[in-house]
Amino acid sequence: MSKTAKSEVRSRERARINTPTDLGDRAREDISGAVNALLADTFSLYLKTKNFHWHVSGPHFRDYHRLFDEQAAEILSMTDDLAERVRRLGGSTLRSIGHISRLQRSSDNDAEYVDPQDMLAELREDNQSLLARMREAHDLCDEHRDVATASILEEFINDAEKRAWFLFEASRSGGTMH
Ligand SMILES: [Fe+2]
């Protein structure tokens, strides 16, 4: 198949999954790009939080094990809303673990052992970075008057602030949570 024929097939395939939206091509491209990157960060934070849930040890095992599990569930629940929002905008979204690793801006932690206090601090920093990126994406939504994506992000911003707060409080003088 010639190069032109191949690119025609590709654009026909793309047209097949396009969704009608009144926000315009630029909004679709800009917001889809921002939300897909957030989605990759979200999957990465989900896995790190689960990683710490599985590997935490020490005197506060029960508290931290439970906190990380609750936070991981909340983070995972964001992913479907983000991905479907991109599809409603007419964009395409993530397709694989490889795709996530190409887009994620947050770093993984493959260390054999991580001190529980370092787990709390690292997750808090990651949640705060995610917060900053969600706020940037929210600004972009405002520019394009995309109130629907903005409203999804507002809820997630509130949740991430709460996670960062819990992680901060849990890390105070190695305190126990009740
Ligand atoms: Fe578990």
PDB file of C-alpha atoms and ligand atoms in Angstrom:
ATOM      1  CA  MET A   1       0.000   0.000   0.000  1.00  0.00           C
ATOM      2  CA  SER A   2       1.314   3.467  -0.878  1.00  0.00           C
ATOM      3  CA  LYS A   3       2.042   6.107   1.752  1.00  0.00           C
ATOM      4  CA  THR A   4      -0.962   8.207   0.676  1.00  0.00           C
ATOM      5  CA  ALA A   5      -3.268   5.192   0.720  1.00  0.00           C
ATOM      6  CA  LYS A   6      -2.045   4.275   4.197  1.00  0.00           C
ATOM      7  CA  SER A   7      -2.660   7.770   5.530  1.00  0.00           C
ATOM      8  CA  GLU A   8      -6.150   7.760   3.955  1.00  0.00           C
ATOM      9  CA  VAL A   9      -6.939   4.497   5.747  1.00  0.00           C
ATOM     10  CA  ARG A  10      -5.657   5.977   8.981  1.00  0.00           C
ATOM     11  CA  SER A  11      -7.774   9.116   8.707  1.00  0.00           C
ATOM     12  CA  ARG A  12     -10.852   6.986   7.837  1.00  0.00           C
ATOM     13  CA  GLU A  13     -10.158   4.838  10.912  1.00  0.00           C
ATOM     14  CA  ARG A  14      -9.782   7.961  13.028  1.00  0.00           C
ATOM     15  CA  ALA A  15     -13.031   9.389  11.643  1.00  0.00           C
ATOM     16  CA  ARG A  16     -14.820   6.220  12.740  1.00  0.00           C
ATOM     17  CA  ILE A  17     -14.106   6.923  16.426  1.00  0.00           C
ATOM     18  CA  ASN A  18     -14.646  10.687  16.266  1.00  0.00           C
ATOM     19  CA  THR A  19     -17.442  11.944  18.483  1.00  0.00           C
ATOM     20  CA  PRO A  20     -19.363  15.077  17.571  1.00  0.00           C
ATOM     21  CA  THR A  21     -18.539  17.969  19.899  1.00  0.00           C
ATOM     22  CA  ASP A  22     -19.367  21.674  19.680  1.00  0.00           C
ATOM     23  CA  LEU A  23     -16.167  22.752  21.398  1.00  0.00           C
ATOM     24  CA  GLY A  24     -14.034  22.776  18.249  1.00  0.00           C
ATOM     25  CA  ASP A  25     -10.894  21.000  17.077  1.00  0.00           C
ATOM     26  CA  ARG A  26      -8.443  23.040  19.123  1.00  0.00           C
ATOM     27  CA  ALA A  27     -10.338  22.431  22.356  1.00  0.00           C
ATOM     28  CA  ARG A  28     -10.561  18.733  21.538  1.00  0.00           C
ATOM     29  CA  GLU A  29      -6.848  18.449  20.876  1.00  0.00           C
ATOM     30  CA  ASP A  30      -5.654  20.633  23.768  1.00  0.00           C
ATOM     31  CA  ILE A  31      -7.955  19.240  26.419  1.00  0.00           C
ATOM     32  CA  SER A  32      -7.631  15.617  25.258  1.00  0.00           C
ATOM     33  CA  GLY A  33      -3.853  15.948  25.403  1.00  0.00           C
ATOM     34  CA  ALA A  34      -3.947  17.430  28.902  1.00  0.00           C
ATOM     35  CA  VAL A  35      -6.459  14.898  30.220  1.00  0.00           C
ATOM     36  CA  ASN A  36      -4.629  11.909  28.693  1.00  0.00           C
ATOM     37  CA  ALA A  37      -1.419  13.006  30.412  1.00  0.00           C
ATOM     38  CA  LEU A  38      -3.370  13.349  33.683  1.00  0.00           C
ATOM     39  CA  LEU A  39      -4.804   9.882  33.100  1.00  0.00           C
ATOM     40  CA  ALA A  40      -1.310   8.413  32.684  1.00  0.00           C
ATOM     41  CA  ASP A  41      -0.207  10.164  35.910  1.00  0.00           C
ATOM     42  CA  THR A  42      -3.297   8.829  37.655  1.00  0.00           C
ATOM     43  CA  PHE A  43      -2.613   5.203  36.650  1.00  0.00           C
ATOM     44  CA  SER A  44       0.991   5.603  37.721  1.00  0.00           C
ATOM     45  CA  LEU A  45      -0.004   7.055  41.121  1.00  0.00           C
ATOM     46  CA  TYR A  46      -2.579   4.290  41.531  1.00  0.00           C
ATOM     47  CA  LEU A  47       0.069   1.617  41.049  1.00  0.00           C
ATOM     48  CA  LYS A  48       2.565   3.340  43.358  1.00  0.00           C
ATOM     49  CA  THR A  49      -0.084   3.645  46.075  1.00  0.00           C
ATOM     50  CA  LYS A  50      -0.930  -0.070  45.689  1.00  0.00           C
ATOM     51  CA  ASN A  51       2.784  -0.912  45.629  1.00  0.00           C
ATOM     52  CA  PHE A  52       3.142   0.829  49.022  1.00  0.00           C
ATOM     53  CA  HIS A  53      -0.041  -0.855  50.285  1.00  0.00           C
ATOM     54  CA  TRP A  54       1.512  -4.229  49.423  1.00  0.00           C
ATOM     55  CA  HIS A  55       5.034  -3.498  50.693  1.00  0.00           C
ATOM     56  CA  VAL A  56       4.596  -1.291  53.760  1.00  0.00           C
ATOM     57  CA  SER A  57       5.932  -2.738  57.023  1.00  0.00           C
ATOM     58  CA  GLY A  58       6.545  -1.620  60.589  1.00  0.00           C
ATOM     59  CA  PRO A  59       4.619  -0.598  63.695  1.00  0.00           C
ATOM     60  CA  HIS A  60       1.965   1.375  61.757  1.00  0.00           C
ATOM     61  CA  PHE A  61       1.423  -1.372  59.241  1.00  0.00           C
ATOM     62  CA  ARG A  62      -2.320  -1.658  59.785  1.00  0.00           C
ATOM     63  CA  ASP A  63      -3.028   2.088  59.505  1.00  0.00           C
ATOM     64  CA  TYR A  64      -0.832   2.746  56.495  1.00  0.00           C
ATOM     65  CA  HIS A  65      -1.840  -0.464  54.726  1.00  0.00           C
ATOM     66  CA  ARG A  66      -5.470   0.593  55.045  1.00  0.00           C
ATOM     67  CA  LEU A  67      -4.899   4.268  54.176  1.00  0.00           C
ATOM     68  CA  PHE A  68      -2.991   3.362  51.000  1.00  0.00           C
ATOM     69  CA  ASP A  69      -5.723   0.932  49.972  1.00  0.00           C
ATOM     70  CA  GLU A  70      -8.473   3.544  50.415  1.00  0.00           C
ATOM     71  CA  GLN A  71      -6.472   6.126  48.488  1.00  0.00           C
ATOM     72  CA  ALA A  72      -5.635   3.669  45.692  1.00  0.00           C
ATOM     73  CA  ALA A  73      -9.333   2.867  45.238  1.00  0.00           C
ATOM     74  CA  GLU A  74     -10.175   6.578  45.041  1.00  0.00           C
ATOM     75  CA  ILE A  75      -7.390   7.206  42.507  1.00  0.00           C
ATOM     76  CA  LEU A  76      -8.439   4.247  40.344  1.00  0.00           C
ATOM     77  CA  SER A  77     -12.019   5.506  40.305  1.00  0.00           C
ATOM     78  CA  MET A  78     -10.825   8.705  38.551  1.00  0.00           C
ATOM     79  CA  THR A  79      -9.525   6.841  35.510  1.00  0.00           C
ATOM     80  CA  ASP A  80     -12.805   5.897  33.851  1.00  0.00           C
ATOM     81  CA  ASP A  81     -14.209   9.437  34.127  1.00  0.00           C
ATOM     82  CA  LEU A  82     -11.045  10.951  32.629  1.00  0.00           C
ATOM     83  CA  ALA A  83     -10.850   8.465  29.745  1.00  0.00           C
ATOM     84  CA  GLU A  84     -14.543   8.746  28.883  1.00  0.00           C
ATOM     85  CA  ARG A  85     -14.360  12.533  29.009  1.00  0.00           C
ATOM     86  CA  VAL A  86     -11.628  12.417  26.340  1.00  0.00           C
ATOM     87  CA  ARG A  87     -13.845  10.155  24.207  1.00  0.00           C
ATOM     88  CA  ARG A  88     -16.827  12.509  24.608  1.00  0.00           C
ATOM     89  CA  LEU A  89     -14.592  15.323  23.383  1.00  0.00           C
ATOM     90  CA  GLY A  90     -13.868  13.229  20.300  1.00  0.00           C
ATOM     91  CA  GLY A  91     -10.284  12.449  21.240  1.00  0.00           C
ATOM     92  CA  SER A  92      -8.726   9.023  21.665  1.00  0.00           C
ATOM     93  CA  THR A  93      -7.381   7.880  24.977  1.00  0.00           C
ATOM     94  CA  LEU A  94      -4.928   5.411  26.515  1.00  0.00           C
ATOM     95  CA  ARG A  95      -4.620   1.918  25.099  1.00  0.00           C
ATOM     96  CA  SER A  96      -1.877   0.139  27.034  1.00  0.00           C
ATOM     97  CA  ILE A  97       0.608   0.105  29.901  1.00  0.00           C
ATOM     98  CA  GLY A  98       3.234   1.149  27.325  1.00  0.00           C
ATOM     99  CA  HIS A  99       1.099   4.144  26.398  1.00  0.00           C
ATOM    100  CA  ILE A 100       0.857   5.118  30.094  1.00  0.00           C
ATOM    101  CA  SER A 101       4.623   4.940  30.525  1.00  0.00           C
ATOM    102  CA  ARG A 102       5.177   7.140  27.469  1.00  0.00           C
ATOM    103  CA  LEU A 103       2.846   9.861  28.784  1.00  0.00           C
ATOM    104  CA  GLN A 104       3.343   9.741  32.572  1.00  0.00           C
ATOM    105  CA  ARG A 105       5.199  12.655  34.136  1.00  0.00           C
ATOM    106  CA  SER A 106       5.385  11.139  37.619  1.00  0.00           C
ATOM    107  CA  SER A 107       8.184   8.757  38.528  1.00  0.00           C
ATOM    108  CA  ASP A 108       7.854   5.106  39.541  1.00  0.00           C
ATOM    109  CA  ASN A 109       9.444   3.687  42.671  1.00  0.00           C
ATOM    110  CA  ASP A 110      10.872   0.209  42.115  1.00  0.00           C
ATOM    111  CA  ALA A 111      12.989   0.194  45.303  1.00  0.00           C
ATOM    112  CA  GLU A 112      13.221  -3.082  47.198  1.00  0.00           C
ATOM    113  CA  TYR A 113      12.481  -1.360  50.525  1.00  0.00           C
ATOM    114  CA  VAL A 114      10.946   2.047  51.209  1.00  0.00           C
ATOM    115  CA  ASP A 115      10.706   3.417  54.733  1.00  0.00           C
ATOM    116  CA  PRO A 116       7.033   4.023  55.686  1.00  0.00           C
ATOM    117  CA  GLN A 117       7.717   7.719  56.394  1.00  0.00           C
ATOM    118  CA  ASP A 118       9.262   8.054  52.934  1.00  0.00           C
ATOM    119  CA  MET A 119       6.198   6.362  51.451  1.00  0.00           C
ATOM    120  CA  LEU A 120       3.943   8.969  53.080  1.00  0.00           C
ATOM    121  CA  ALA A 121       6.169  11.836  51.915  1.00  0.00           C
ATOM    122  CA  GLU A 122       6.516  10.530  48.363  1.00  0.00           C
ATOM    123  CA  LEU A 123       2.786   9.934  47.927  1.00  0.00           C
ATOM    124  CA  ARG A 124       2.061  13.389  49.317  1.00  0.00           C
ATOM    125  CA  GLU A 125       4.454  14.974  46.815  1.00  0.00           C
ATOM    126  CA  ASP A 126       2.970  12.945  43.955  1.00  0.00           C
ATOM    127  CA  ASN A 127      -0.565  13.936  44.932  1.00  0.00           C
ATOM    128  CA  GLN A 128       0.547  17.561  45.099  1.00  0.00           C
ATOM    129  CA  SER A 129       2.133  17.359  41.639  1.00  0.00           C
ATOM    130  CA  LEU A 130      -1.058  15.809  40.325  1.00  0.00           C
ATOM    131  CA  LEU A 131      -2.988  18.658  41.948  1.00  0.00           C
ATOM    132  CA  ALA A 132      -0.824  21.274  40.239  1.00  0.00           C
ATOM    133  CA  ARG A 133      -1.307  19.560  36.866  1.00  0.00           C
ATOM    134  CA  MET A 134      -5.050  19.288  37.381  1.00  0.00           C
ATOM    135  CA  ARG A 135      -5.180  23.012  38.135  1.00  0.00           C
ATOM    136  CA  GLU A 136      -3.261  23.721  34.906  1.00  0.00           C
ATOM    137  CA  ALA A 137      -5.700  21.525  32.965  1.00  0.00           C
ATOM    138  CA  HIS A 138      -8.572  23.376  34.648  1.00  0.00           C
ATOM    139  CA  ASP A 139      -7.167  26.694  33.372  1.00  0.00           C
ATOM    140  CA  LEU A 140      -7.056  25.210  29.886  1.00  0.00           C
ATOM    141  CA  CYS A 141     -10.714  24.140  30.212  1.00  0.00           C
ATOM    142  CA  ASP A 142     -11.620  27.701  31.232  1.00  0.00           C
ATOM    143  CA  GLU A 143      -9.866  29.047  28.128  1.00  0.00           C
ATOM    144  CA  HIS A 144     -11.974  26.751  25.939  1.00  0.00           C
ATOM    145  CA  ARG A 145     -15.140  27.183  28.046  1.00  0.00           C
ATOM    146  CA  ASP A 146     -15.238  23.422  28.654  1.00  0.00           C
ATOM    147  CA  VAL A 147     -17.202  23.487  31.908  1.00  0.00           C
ATOM    148  CA  ALA A 148     -17.857  19.732  31.904  1.00  0.00           C
ATOM    149  CA  THR A 149     -14.168  18.747  32.072  1.00  0.00           C
ATOM    150  CA  ALA A 150     -13.573  21.600  34.537  1.00  0.00           C
ATOM    151  CA  SER A 151     -16.279  20.264  36.822  1.00  0.00           C
ATOM    152  CA  ILE A 152     -14.853  16.706  36.741  1.00  0.00           C
ATOM    153  CA  LEU A 153     -11.440  18.157  37.627  1.00  0.00           C
ATOM    154  CA  GLU A 154     -12.834  20.241  40.485  1.00  0.00           C
ATOM    155  CA  GLU A 155     -14.065  17.120  42.243  1.00  0.00           C
ATOM    156  CA  PHE A 156     -10.733  15.364  41.676  1.00  0.00           C
ATOM    157  CA  ILE A 157      -8.799  18.405  42.925  1.00  0.00           C
ATOM    158  CA  ASN A 158     -10.814  18.324  46.141  1.00  0.00           C
ATOM    159  CA  ASP A 159     -10.138  14.568  46.554  1.00  0.00           C
ATOM    160  CA  ALA A 160      -6.399  14.990  45.909  1.00  0.00           C
ATOM    161  CA  GLU A 161      -6.197  17.812  48.470  1.00  0.00           C
ATOM    162  CA  LYS A 162      -7.830  15.485  50.978  1.00  0.00           C
ATOM    163  CA  ARG A 163      -5.380  12.672  50.186  1.00  0.00           C
ATOM    164  CA  ALA A 164      -2.416  15.042  50.607  1.00  0.00           C
ATOM    165  CA  TRP A 165      -3.852  16.208  53.959  1.00  0.00           C
ATOM    166  CA  PHE A 166      -4.308  12.635  55.244  1.00  0.00           C
ATOM    167  CA  LEU A 167      -0.773  11.725  54.159  1.00  0.00           C
ATOM    168  CA  PHE A 168       0.593  14.804  55.880  1.00  0.00           C
ATOM    169  CA  GLU A 169      -1.270  14.149  59.142  1.00  0.00           C
ATOM    170  CA  ALA A 170      -0.302  10.478  59.114  1.00  0.00           C
ATOM    171  CA  SER A 171       3.371  11.437  58.790  1.00  0.00           C
ATOM    172  CA  ARG A 172       3.435  13.777  61.826  1.00  0.00           C
ATOM    173  CA  SER A 173       5.969  12.467  64.356  1.00  0.00           C
ATOM    174  CA  GLY A 174       5.251   8.988  63.039  1.00  0.00           C
ATOM    175  CA  GLY A 175       1.838   9.294  64.707  1.00  0.00           C
ATOM    176  CA  THR A 176      -0.849   6.620  64.720  1.00  0.00           C
ATOM    177  CA  MET A 177      -4.159   7.280  63.024  1.00  0.00           C
ATOM    178  CA  HIS A 178      -7.488   6.427  64.597  1.00  0.00           C
TER     179      HIS A 178
HETATM  180 FE    FE B   1      -5.162  -5.328  49.625  1.00  0.00          FE
END
